[in-house]
Coordinates of C-alpha atoms in Angstrom, one line a residue:
M1 CA 5.3 -12.8 23.7
G2 CA 6.2 -16.2 22.2
R3 CA 7.7 -14.7 19.0
N4 CA 9.4 -17.9 18.0
K5 CA 9.4 -17.9 14.1
R6 CA 9.6 -21.7 13.6
K7 CA 6.7 -23.4 12.0
F8 CA 4.5 -25.7 14.2
S9 CA 1.4 -27.7 13.6
S10 CA 0.0 -26.0 16.7
I11 CA 1.3 -23.6 19.3
G12 CA 1.5 -26.5 21.8
D13 CA 4.4 -27.9 19.8
I14 CA 6.7 -25.1 21.0
V15 CA 9.5 -26.5 23.1
G16 CA 8.2 -26.7 26.7
N17 CA 11.6 -25.9 28.2
V18 CA 11.2 -22.2 27.2
R19 CA 10.1 -20.4 30.4
R20 CA 7.8 -17.5 29.4
L21 CA 8.1 -14.1 31.1
V22 CA 5.2 -13.1 33.3
L23 CA 4.9 -9.6 35.0
I24 CA 3.2 -9.4 38.4
V25 CA 1.9 -5.9 39.2
D26 CA 0.7 -5.2 42.8
D27 CA 1.6 -2.6 45.4
E28 CA 1.3 -5.1 48.2
E29 CA 4.5 -7.0 48.7
I30 CA 2.8 -10.0 50.3
N31 CA 0.6 -10.4 47.2
R32 CA 3.5 -10.2 44.9
L33 CA 5.4 -12.8 46.9
I34 CA 2.4 -15.2 47.0
L35 CA 1.8 -14.9 43.2
G36 CA 5.5 -15.2 42.5
N37 CA 5.6 -18.5 44.5
I38 CA 2.5 -19.8 42.7
M39 CA 3.9 -19.0 39.2
G40 CA 7.6 -19.2 39.8
P41 CA 8.3 -22.9 39.1
Q42 CA 6.8 -22.6 35.6
Y43 CA 7.6 -19.0 34.5
Q44 CA 10.2 -16.3 34.7
I45 CA 8.8 -13.7 37.0
A46 CA 9.2 -9.9 37.0
Y47 CA 7.6 -7.5 39.5
A48 CA 6.2 -3.9 39.5
V49 CA 4.8 -2.0 42.4
D50 CA 2.5 0.3 40.5
G51 CA 1.2 1.1 37.0
V52 CA 3.9 3.5 36.2
E53 CA 6.7 1.0 36.9
A54 CA 4.7 -1.7 35.1
L55 CA 4.1 0.4 32.0
K56 CA 7.8 1.1 31.6
F57 CA 8.7 -2.6 32.0
V58 CA 6.0 -3.6 29.4
Q59 CA 7.2 -1.0 26.9
E60 CA 10.8 -2.2 27.2
N61 CA 10.0 -5.9 27.2
Y62 CA 6.9 -6.3 25.1
R63 CA 8.6 -8.6 22.6
N64 CA 9.3 -11.2 25.3
L65 CA 6.5 -10.6 27.7
S66 CA 3.9 -13.4 27.8
A67 CA 1.3 -12.2 30.3
V68 CA 0.6 -9.6 33.0
L69 CA -1.1 -10.4 36.3
L70 CA -2.6 -7.1 37.4
D71 CA -4.0 -5.7 40.6
L72 CA -6.5 -2.8 40.1
N73 CA -6.0 -0.6 43.2
M74 CA -2.5 0.9 43.2
P75 CA -1.0 4.3 43.7
N76 CA 0.5 6.6 40.9
M77 CA -1.3 4.6 38.1
D78 CA -4.1 2.2 38.9
G79 CA -4.6 -1.1 37.1
R80 CA -7.5 0.0 34.9
T81 CA -5.4 2.9 33.5
L82 CA -2.5 0.6 32.8
L83 CA -4.9 -1.9 31.1
K84 CA -6.4 0.8 28.9
T85 CA -2.9 2.2 28.0
M86 CA -1.6 -1.2 27.0
K87 CA -4.6 -2.0 24.8
A88 CA -4.4 1.3 23.0
D89 CA -0.8 0.6 22.0
P90 CA -0.4 -1.8 19.0
L91 CA 2.9 -3.0 20.4
T92 CA 1.5 -4.1 23.7
S93 CA -2.2 -4.7 22.9
R94 CA -1.6 -8.4 22.2
I95 CA -0.2 -9.2 25.7
P96 CA -2.8 -11.0 27.7
V97 CA -3.7 -9.3 31.0
L98 CA -5.3 -11.2 33.8
V99 CA -6.9 -9.1 36.6
A100 CA -6.8 -9.9 40.3
T101 CA -10.1 -8.9 41.9
G102 CA -12.8 -10.1 44.2
V103 CA -15.5 -7.6 43.0
K104 CA -17.8 -9.0 40.3
E105 CA -18.6 -5.6 38.8
E106 CA -14.9 -4.9 38.3
E107 CA -14.5 -8.2 36.5
V108 CA -17.1 -7.2 33.8
Q109 CA -15.7 -3.8 33.4
C110 CA -12.1 -5.1 33.0
L111 CA -13.2 -7.7 30.4
Q112 CA -14.9 -4.9 28.4
E113 CA -11.7 -2.9 28.6
G114 CA -9.5 -5.6 27.2
A115 CA -8.6 -8.0 30.1
C116 CA -8.6 -11.6 28.9
D117 CA -9.4 -13.2 32.2
F118 CA -9.5 -12.7 36.0
F119 CA -8.7 -14.6 39.2
A120 CA -10.1 -14.1 42.6
K121 CA -8.5 -12.8 45.8
P122 CA -7.3 -14.2 48.1
Y123 CA -5.1 -16.6 46.2
D124 CA -6.4 -19.8 47.8
M125 CA -6.5 -21.9 44.6
P126 CA -3.0 -21.9 43.0
E127 CA -3.9 -24.6 40.4
V128 CA -6.8 -22.5 39.1
I129 CA -4.6 -19.4 38.7
R130 CA -1.9 -21.4 36.9
A131 CA -4.4 -22.9 34.6
R132 CA -6.0 -19.6 33.8
V133 CA -2.6 -18.0 33.0
A134 CA -1.5 -20.9 30.9
N135 CA -4.7 -20.9 28.9
A136 CA -4.5 -17.1 28.4
I137 CA -0.9 -17.3 27.1
K138 CA -1.8 -20.2 24.8
M139 CA -4.8 -18.4 23.3
A140 CA -2.7 -15.2 22.7
E141 CA 0.1 -17.1 21.0
D142 CA -2.2 -19.2 18.9
S143 CA -4.0 -16.0 17.8
E144 CA -0.7 -14.4 16.9
F145 CA 0.4 -17.4 14.8
I146 CA -2.9 -17.5 13.0
E147 CA -2.7 -13.8 12.3
V148 CA 0.9 -14.2 10.9
A149 CA -0.5 -16.8 8.5
E150 CA -3.5 -14.7 7.6
K151 CA -1.7 -11.4 6.9
D152 CA 0.8 -10.1 4.4
A153 CA 3.8 -9.0 6.5
L154 CA 4.4 -5.7 4.6
T155 CA 0.9 -4.3 4.2
G156 CA -1.1 -6.1 6.8
L157 CA -3.7 -7.2 4.2
Y158 CA -5.1 -10.7 4.0
A159 CA -2.9 -13.3 2.5
R160 CA -4.4 -15.0 -0.5
D161 CA -5.7 -18.3 0.9
F162 CA -7.3 -16.7 3.9
F163 CA -8.7 -14.0 1.6
Y164 CA -10.4 -16.6 -0.5
R165 CA -12.0 -18.1 2.6
Y166 CA -13.3 -14.7 3.8
C167 CA -14.8 -14.1 0.4
E168 CA -16.8 -17.3 0.7
Q169 CA -17.9 -16.2 4.2
L170 CA -18.9 -12.8 2.7
D171 CA -21.1 -14.6 0.2
R172 CA -22.8 -16.5 2.9
N173 CA -23.3 -13.7 5.3
I174 CA -24.0 -10.7 3.1
A175 CA -26.5 -11.3 0.3
G176 CA -26.3 -9.5 -3.0
E177 CA -24.2 -9.1 -6.1
K178 CA -20.4 -8.9 -5.7
D179 CA -17.5 -7.7 -7.8
A180 CA -14.0 -9.3 -8.0
L181 CA -11.2 -6.9 -8.8
A182 CA -7.5 -7.4 -9.7
L183 CA -5.2 -4.5 -9.6
D184 CA -1.6 -4.1 -10.8
I185 CA 0.8 -1.2 -10.4
D186 CA 2.0 -0.3 -13.9
R187 CA 5.8 -0.8 -14.3
F188 CA 6.4 -1.4 -10.6
K189 CA 9.9 -2.7 -11.2
L190 CA 10.8 0.6 -12.8
I191 CA 9.5 2.4 -9.7
N192 CA 11.8 0.2 -7.5
G193 CA 14.7 0.8 -9.9
L194 CA 14.3 4.6 -10.0
Y195 CA 13.4 5.3 -6.3
G196 CA 14.7 2.2 -4.4
K197 CA 13.0 -0.7 -2.7
A198 CA 12.1 1.4 0.4
F199 CA 10.0 3.7 -1.7
G200 CA 8.5 0.8 -3.5
D201 CA 7.5 -0.7 -0.1
K202 CA 6.0 2.7 0.8
V203 CA 4.0 2.7 -2.4
L204 CA 2.6 -0.8 -1.6
I205 CA 1.7 0.2 2.0
K206 CA 0.0 3.4 1.0
I207 CA -2.0 1.8 -1.7
A208 CA -3.1 -0.9 0.8
E209 CA -4.3 1.7 3.3
I210 CA -6.2 3.6 0.6
L211 CA -7.8 0.4 -0.7
V212 CA -8.9 -0.7 2.8
D213 CA -10.5 2.8 3.4
M214 CA -12.3 2.8 0.1
V215 CA -13.7 -0.7 0.1
R216 CA -14.8 -0.7 3.7
K217 CA -17.9 1.2 2.9
N218 CA -18.7 -1.4 0.2
N219 CA -18.5 -4.4 2.6
G220 CA -15.2 -5.2 0.9
L221 CA -12.1 -7.2 1.5
V222 CA -8.6 -6.5 0.3
C223 CA -5.7 -8.9 -0.4
R224 CA -2.1 -8.6 -1.6
P225 CA -1.3 -12.1 -3.0
N226 CA 2.1 -11.2 -4.3
A227 CA 4.5 -8.4 -5.4
D228 CA 2.5 -5.5 -6.8
T229 CA -0.9 -7.2 -7.2
F230 CA -4.0 -6.5 -5.1
L231 CA -7.3 -8.2 -5.0
I232 CA -10.7 -6.7 -3.9
Y233 CA -14.0 -8.4 -3.3
Q234 CA -16.9 -6.0 -2.6
D235 CA -20.5 -5.2 -3.2
H236 CA -21.3 -4.5 -6.8
L237 CA -20.7 -0.9 -7.9
K238 CA -22.5 0.8 -10.8
D239 CA -20.0 3.5 -11.3
Y240 CA -16.4 2.3 -11.6
D241 CA -15.3 5.5 -13.4
A242 CA -15.7 7.3 -10.1
F243 CA -14.1 4.5 -8.1
V244 CA -11.0 4.3 -10.3
T245 CA -10.6 8.1 -10.5
Q246 CA -10.8 8.5 -6.7
L247 CA -8.3 5.7 -6.2
N248 CA -5.7 7.0 -8.6
E249 CA -6.0 10.6 -7.3
A250 CA -5.7 9.4 -3.7
V251 CA -2.6 7.3 -4.4
N252 CA -0.8 10.0 -6.3
A253 CA -1.7 12.7 -3.8
A254 CA -0.5 10.5 -0.9
L255 CA 2.8 9.7 -2.7
G256 CA 3.6 13.2 -4.0
N257 CA 2.3 13.0 -7.6
T258 CA 4.8 10.4 -8.7
H259 CA 2.5 9.4 -11.7
I260 CA 1.8 5.9 -10.4
R261 CA -0.8 4.2 -12.6
L262 CA -2.9 1.3 -11.4
R263 CA -4.4 -1.0 -14.0
I264 CA -7.6 -2.7 -12.9
G265 CA -9.6 -5.7 -14.1
I266 CA -13.2 -6.1 -12.9
Y267 CA -15.3 -9.2 -12.9
E268 CA -18.7 -7.6 -12.3
N269 CA -21.6 -9.5 -10.7
A270 CA -19.3 -12.4 -10.0
D271 CA -20.9 -15.8 -10.4
Q272 CA -21.0 -17.1 -6.8
T273 CA -21.6 -20.7 -7.9
I274 CA -18.0 -20.9 -9.2
D275 CA -15.0 -21.1 -6.9
V276 CA -13.4 -17.9 -5.7
L277 CA -10.1 -18.6 -7.5
T278 CA -11.8 -18.7 -10.9
R279 CA -13.6 -15.4 -10.2
F280 CA -10.3 -13.7 -9.7
D281 CA -8.8 -15.5 -12.7
R282 CA -11.4 -13.7 -14.7
A283 CA -10.6 -10.4 -13.0
H284 CA -6.9 -11.0 -13.9
I285 CA -7.8 -11.6 -17.6
A286 CA -9.6 -8.2 -17.6
C287 CA -6.6 -6.6 -15.9
E288 CA -4.3 -7.9 -18.6
K289 CA -6.5 -6.2 -21.2
A290 CA -6.1 -2.9 -19.4
K291 CA -2.3 -3.2 -19.6
D292 CA -1.7 -1.2 -22.7
N293 CA -4.8 1.0 -22.6
Y294 CA -3.5 4.3 -21.2
S295 CA -6.7 6.2 -22.0
H296 CA -8.8 3.8 -19.9
P297 CA -7.2 2.4 -16.7
Y298 CA -9.7 -0.5 -16.2
E299 CA -11.4 -3.2 -18.1
V300 CA -14.4 -5.3 -17.4
Y301 CA -14.4 -9.0 -17.9
D302 CA -16.9 -10.1 -20.5
E303 CA -18.0 -13.3 -22.3
V304 CA -15.6 -12.8 -25.1
S305 CA -12.8 -12.9 -22.5
H306 CA -14.4 -15.9 -21.0
R307 CA -14.4 -17.8 -24.3
Q308 CA -10.8 -16.8 -24.9
Q309 CA -9.9 -18.1 -21.4
L310 CA -11.6 -21.4 -22.1
E311 CA -9.9 -21.7 -25.5
S312 CA -6.5 -20.8 -24.0
Q313 CA -6.9 -23.5 -21.3
K314 CA -7.9 -26.0 -24.0
Y315 CA -4.7 -25.3 -26.0
I316 CA -2.6 -25.5 -22.9
S317 CA -4.1 -28.8 -21.8
A318 CA -3.8 -30.3 -25.3
M319 CA -0.2 -29.2 -25.9
E320 CA 1.6 -32.3 -24.3
D321 CA -0.5 -34.8 -26.2
A322 CA -0.1 -32.8 -29.4
L323 CA 3.7 -33.1 -29.0
K324 CA 3.4 -36.8 -28.5
Q325 CA 1.1 -37.2 -31.5
R326 CA 3.4 -35.0 -33.6
E327 CA 0.6 -32.6 -34.5
F328 CA 3.0 -29.7 -34.7
I329 CA 4.3 -29.4 -38.2
T330 CA 7.2 -27.4 -39.5
Y331 CA 6.6 -25.1 -42.5
Y332 CA 9.4 -23.4 -44.4
Q333 CA 9.3 -19.9 -46.0
P334 CA 12.1 -19.4 -48.6
K335 CA 14.6 -16.4 -48.5
Y336 CA 16.1 -15.1 -51.7
D337 CA 19.4 -13.4 -52.3
M338 CA 18.9 -10.2 -54.3
T339 CA 22.5 -9.2 -54.7
G340 CA 23.0 -10.9 -58.1
D341 CA 21.4 -10.4 -61.5
T342 CA 18.6 -12.9 -60.6
P343 CA 17.1 -13.8 -57.2
R344 CA 18.7 -17.0 -55.8
L345 CA 17.3 -19.3 -53.0
A346 CA 19.6 -18.6 -50.1
G347 CA 17.8 -19.8 -47.0
A348 CA 14.5 -20.4 -45.2
E349 CA 12.7 -19.7 -42.0
A350 CA 11.2 -22.6 -40.1
L351 CA 7.7 -21.8 -38.9
V352 CA 5.4 -24.0 -36.7
R353 CA 1.8 -25.0 -37.6
W354 CA -0.6 -27.0 -35.4
Q355 CA -2.6 -29.6 -37.3
S356 CA -5.0 -30.5 -34.4
K357 CA -6.8 -33.8 -34.4
T358 CA -9.2 -32.7 -31.7
E359 CA -10.0 -29.5 -33.5
G360 CA -10.1 -31.2 -36.9
G361 CA -7.9 -28.6 -38.6
M362 CA -5.2 -26.1 -38.5
I363 CA -4.8 -23.8 -35.5
S364 CA -3.4 -20.4 -36.2
P365 CA 0.0 -19.7 -34.7
G366 CA -1.3 -16.4 -33.5
K367 CA -3.6 -18.3 -31.1
F368 CA -1.2 -20.6 -29.4
I369 CA 2.3 -19.1 -29.7
P370 CA 1.7 -16.0 -27.6
L371 CA -0.1 -18.2 -25.1
F372 CA 2.7 -20.7 -24.8
E373 CA 5.2 -17.8 -24.5
Q374 CA 3.2 -16.4 -21.5
N375 CA 3.2 -19.7 -19.6
G376 CA 6.6 -21.0 -20.5
L377 CA 5.4 -23.9 -22.7
I378 CA 7.1 -22.4 -25.7
Y379 CA 10.5 -23.8 -24.7
K380 CA 9.2 -27.4 -25.1
L381 CA 7.6 -26.5 -28.4
D382 CA 10.8 -24.8 -29.7
L383 CA 12.9 -27.8 -28.7
Y384 CA 10.6 -30.0 -30.7
I385 CA 10.8 -27.7 -33.8
W386 CA 14.5 -27.4 -33.6
E387 CA 14.8 -31.2 -33.5
E388 CA 12.5 -31.5 -36.5
V389 CA 14.4 -28.9 -38.5
A390 CA 17.7 -30.5 -37.7
R391 CA 16.4 -33.9 -38.7
Q392 CA 15.0 -32.5 -42.0
M393 CA 18.2 -30.5 -42.8
K394 CA 20.3 -33.6 -42.4
E395 CA 18.1 -35.5 -44.9
W396 CA 18.1 -32.6 -47.4
K397 CA 21.8 -31.8 -47.1
E398 CA 22.6 -35.5 -47.9
K399 CA 20.3 -35.2 -51.0
Y400 CA 21.1 -31.7 -52.3
S401 CA 24.4 -30.6 -50.6
F402 CA 23.2 -27.0 -50.1
T403 CA 25.2 -24.7 -47.8
F404 CA 22.7 -22.1 -46.7
P405 CA 21.3 -22.1 -43.1
I406 CA 17.7 -22.5 -42.0
S407 CA 16.6 -20.2 -39.3
V408 CA 14.6 -21.1 -36.2
N409 CA 12.8 -18.8 -33.8
V410 CA 14.2 -18.4 -30.3
S411 CA 11.8 -16.9 -27.7
R412 CA 12.5 -14.8 -24.7
V413 CA 11.7 -17.8 -22.5
D414 CA 14.3 -19.9 -24.3
L415 CA 17.0 -17.3 -23.7
Y416 CA 16.5 -17.5 -19.9
S417 CA 16.9 -21.3 -19.9
P418 CA 20.3 -22.3 -18.3
N419 CA 20.4 -25.4 -20.6
L420 CA 19.7 -23.6 -23.9
L421 CA 23.2 -23.9 -25.4
L422 CA 23.6 -27.5 -24.3
E423 CA 20.2 -28.5 -25.7
I424 CA 20.9 -27.0 -29.2
E425 CA 24.4 -28.5 -29.2
Q426 CA 23.0 -31.9 -28.5
I427 CA 20.4 -31.5 -31.3
I428 CA 23.1 -30.5 -33.8
D429 CA 25.3 -33.4 -32.7
R430 CA 22.5 -35.9 -33.1
H431 CA 22.0 -35.0 -36.7
G432 CA 25.6 -34.4 -37.8
L433 CA 25.1 -30.6 -38.4
T434 CA 27.3 -27.6 -37.6
F435 CA 26.6 -24.4 -35.7
R436 CA 26.4 -22.6 -39.0
D437 CA 23.5 -24.8 -40.2
L438 CA 21.0 -23.3 -37.8
A439 CA 20.4 -19.6 -37.7
L440 CA 18.8 -18.3 -34.5
E441 CA 16.1 -15.6 -35.0
I442 CA 15.5 -13.4 -32.0
T443 CA 12.8 -10.7 -32.1
E444 CA 13.5 -7.1 -31.5
S445 CA 11.1 -7.0 -28.5
V446 CA 13.1 -9.7 -26.8
C447 CA 16.3 -7.7 -27.3
A448 CA 14.8 -4.6 -25.9
A449 CA 13.9 -6.2 -22.6
D450 CA 16.5 -7.0 -19.8
T451 CA 19.2 -6.0 -22.3
E452 CA 22.3 -6.9 -20.3
T453 CA 21.1 -10.5 -19.6
I454 CA 20.0 -11.0 -23.2
L455 CA 23.2 -9.6 -24.6
S456 CA 25.3 -12.0 -22.6
V457 CA 23.3 -15.0 -23.7
V458 CA 23.2 -14.0 -27.4
R459 CA 26.9 -13.2 -27.4
N460 CA 27.6 -16.6 -26.0
L461 CA 25.5 -18.3 -28.7
R462 CA 27.2 -16.3 -31.5
D463 CA 30.7 -17.1 -30.0
H464 CA 29.9 -20.8 -30.4
G465 CA 29.3 -20.2 -34.1
F466 CA 25.5 -19.6 -34.5
K467 CA 24.3 -17.0 -36.9
I468 CA 22.1 -14.6 -35.0
E469 CA 19.3 -12.8 -36.9
M470 CA 17.3 -10.0 -35.3
D471 CA 13.7 -10.6 -36.4
D472 CA 10.8 -8.1 -36.7
F473 CA 13.0 -5.0 -36.6
G474 CA 10.8 -1.9 -36.7
S475 CA 7.9 -3.5 -34.9
G476 CA 9.1 -2.5 -31.4
Y477 CA 10.8 0.3 -29.6
S478 CA 14.4 -0.6 -29.6
S479 CA 16.9 2.2 -30.2
L480 CA 19.7 2.2 -32.7
N481 CA 22.1 2.5 -29.8
M482 CA 20.8 -0.8 -28.4
L483 CA 21.0 -2.4 -31.9
S484 CA 24.6 -1.4 -32.2
R485 CA 25.4 -3.4 -29.1
M486 CA 23.6 -6.5 -30.2
P487 CA 25.9 -9.3 -31.4
I488 CA 23.9 -10.0 -34.6
N489 CA 24.8 -11.4 -38.0
V490 CA 21.6 -10.5 -39.9
L491 CA 19.0 -7.8 -39.6
K492 CA 15.4 -8.5 -40.6
M493 CA 13.2 -5.5 -41.3
D494 CA 9.6 -5.9 -40.3
M495 CA 6.8 -6.2 -42.8
K496 CA 5.2 -3.1 -41.3
F497 CA 7.7 -1.1 -43.3
F498 CA 6.2 -2.4 -46.5
Q499 CA 2.9 -0.7 -46.6
R500 CA 1.3 0.1 -49.9
N501 CA 3.3 2.4 -52.1
A502 CA 6.2 2.4 -49.6
G503 CA 8.6 3.4 -52.4
N504 CA 6.7 6.6 -53.1
D505 CA 6.4 7.7 -49.5
E506 CA 9.4 10.0 -48.6
I507 CA 9.3 9.3 -44.9
M508 CA 9.0 5.6 -45.2
D509 CA 11.6 5.6 -48.0
A510 CA 14.0 7.5 -45.7
M511 CA 13.5 5.1 -42.8
I512 CA 14.1 2.0 -44.9
R513 CA 17.3 3.6 -46.4
L514 CA 18.5 4.6 -42.9
I515 CA 18.2 1.0 -41.6
I516 CA 19.9 -0.5 -44.7
D517 CA 22.7 2.1 -44.4
F518 CA 23.1 1.4 -40.7
A519 CA 23.3 -2.3 -41.3
K520 CA 26.1 -1.7 -43.9
V521 CA 28.0 0.2 -41.3
M522 CA 27.5 -2.8 -38.9
K523 CA 28.6 -5.0 -41.8
V524 CA 25.5 -7.2 -41.6
P525 CA 23.1 -8.1 -44.4
V526 CA 19.5 -7.0 -44.3
I527 CA 16.5 -9.3 -45.0
A528 CA 13.2 -7.7 -45.8
E529 CA 10.3 -9.9 -44.7
G530 CA 6.7 -9.5 -45.8
V531 CA 7.4 -8.6 -49.4
E532 CA 4.2 -9.1 -51.4
D533 CA 4.8 -7.9 -55.0
K534 CA 7.3 -7.2 -57.7
E535 CA 7.2 -3.4 -57.1
Q536 CA 8.4 -3.8 -53.6
A537 CA 11.0 -6.4 -54.5
D538 CA 12.5 -4.2 -57.3
Y539 CA 12.5 -1.1 -55.0
L540 CA 14.3 -3.0 -52.2
K541 CA 16.9 -4.4 -54.6
A542 CA 17.5 -0.9 -56.0
I543 CA 18.3 0.6 -52.5
G544 CA 20.6 -2.2 -51.5
C545 CA 18.6 -4.8 -49.6
D546 CA 20.4 -8.1 -49.5
M547 CA 17.7 -10.7 -49.2
I548 CA 13.9 -10.9 -49.4
Q549 CA 11.3 -13.1 -47.7
G550 CA 7.6 -12.9 -48.3
Y551 CA 4.6 -14.0 -50.4
Y552 CA 6.1 -12.6 -53.6
F553 CA 8.5 -15.5 -53.6
G554 CA 6.7 -18.0 -51.5
R555 CA 4.3 -18.5 -48.6
P556 CA 5.3 -20.7 -45.7
M557 CA 5.0 -24.3 -47.1
P558 CA 5.2 -27.9 -45.9
A559 CA 8.6 -29.7 -46.1
A560 CA 7.6 -31.7 -49.2
E561 CA 6.8 -28.5 -51.1
F562 CA 10.0 -26.7 -50.0
E563 CA 12.0 -29.7 -51.1
K564 CA 10.8 -29.1 -54.7
L565 CA 12.5 -25.7 -54.5
L566 CA 15.6 -27.4 -53.4
Q567 CA 15.5 -29.7 -56.3
Q568 CA 15.1 -26.8 -58.7
N569 CA 17.7 -24.6 -57.2
C570 CA 20.3 -26.9 -55.7

């Protein structure tokens, strides 16, 4: 029935030359012929002599059938039975049925049972019949196009934009407090990878069915805006422990106890004076908080989260102007070679600081770097810092002729940029440096995710001459097997290894020695970062650590202060 998949501004835009198929059902041959002559010039016509023959035709041709013109009084299966059967079947229920009758009582009954219109016998007004059929087909096709736009094709849930509109209608029509919920399936990509996409689709469909059933009693609506995310808008509940427990138990029971875990963010008593999108943004913020909390599968949005959201948005909005105003400043933390008799300056790590004019002071990197990594802005910031470091290195190398590299941080977002290598090459060329002048620090957590892709990118960078440093080793969950495959030149042990009295702790001592020995087998030096006192420095030197970085030798410092070290050492 008009299943053309092209997009139109209205159904009337469909090409008029397409002749729609109409089925005429009547046991009287003369009636069939009269209706066929009336409709024939405009439609393709098919005929059936009773309900049994008509039902078979409808079931075989429902995809292309645009309307049924139906007589009520027929042998074998009468018209009303055929009508009820068609409307009970989801595949045929959308086909408009127009009933031919001259009895008013039958008209009302047929409309109640699903007929969309009727026309009178005898057929003495052909133009009226044609108009009623055309109008019924248009309404059915318009309704189908609207529903396609409204619904998610896989689950049948509301699409996002329509969901938001229905939430607004819910506010207007049902008074009272409402809750906005955002749900994610934990590690859904892993589920797809382990069991296949077909099973992943089954998971989504089953969760959708369970959610609809659960929220219906709470005057609720459900939406699947994308991938493995669901949204719920419903009357306020006082006990979400029970709701979440029931949901998780129902999902795992329906899917065979596959240990699927939903994490849920709840914006309770949602402020109905703000737009719907913002309400669900707040639910998403709470959902992110639930991401790593396996003991408690849901989180409730609070004012602390709200302030964090506002602060985050403020930083995001200010970032472009801050770049133009050169508010981002490069600090340098020295690295010292411990292999000789005395420590020797042998490098530095470039770190970013934000001296904000609007905030009137320094913004902690812990506030803006994770935020920029989440939304992709980190690549712009990293390009800026790399440019600054290269410019500064050129100036210092001309003054002091030092040979050691300065390392810059490379984020996960950077490694997925198709222009990464080209961008760094251009920076190096602009400032007359070589690939060995910039060392690229890549965190362990980056290496542990999407390993094959990252391996390929990092290997390409190293093949071009860059020194690759694995940063923060020990803070994540990478395996020694993965580490052995990484094309790295330097291994940096994370400061978490250097807790108080590390040298007197047998387990900690064994772990540090293991990593240093493993690095020696790989023939790469080890940098210990986060070293805070002489005891730690002496201990590390004694067990064979190559370089040290930390407060013991120097905090991150502005360029002018680091230059004094260069003057003293170079």
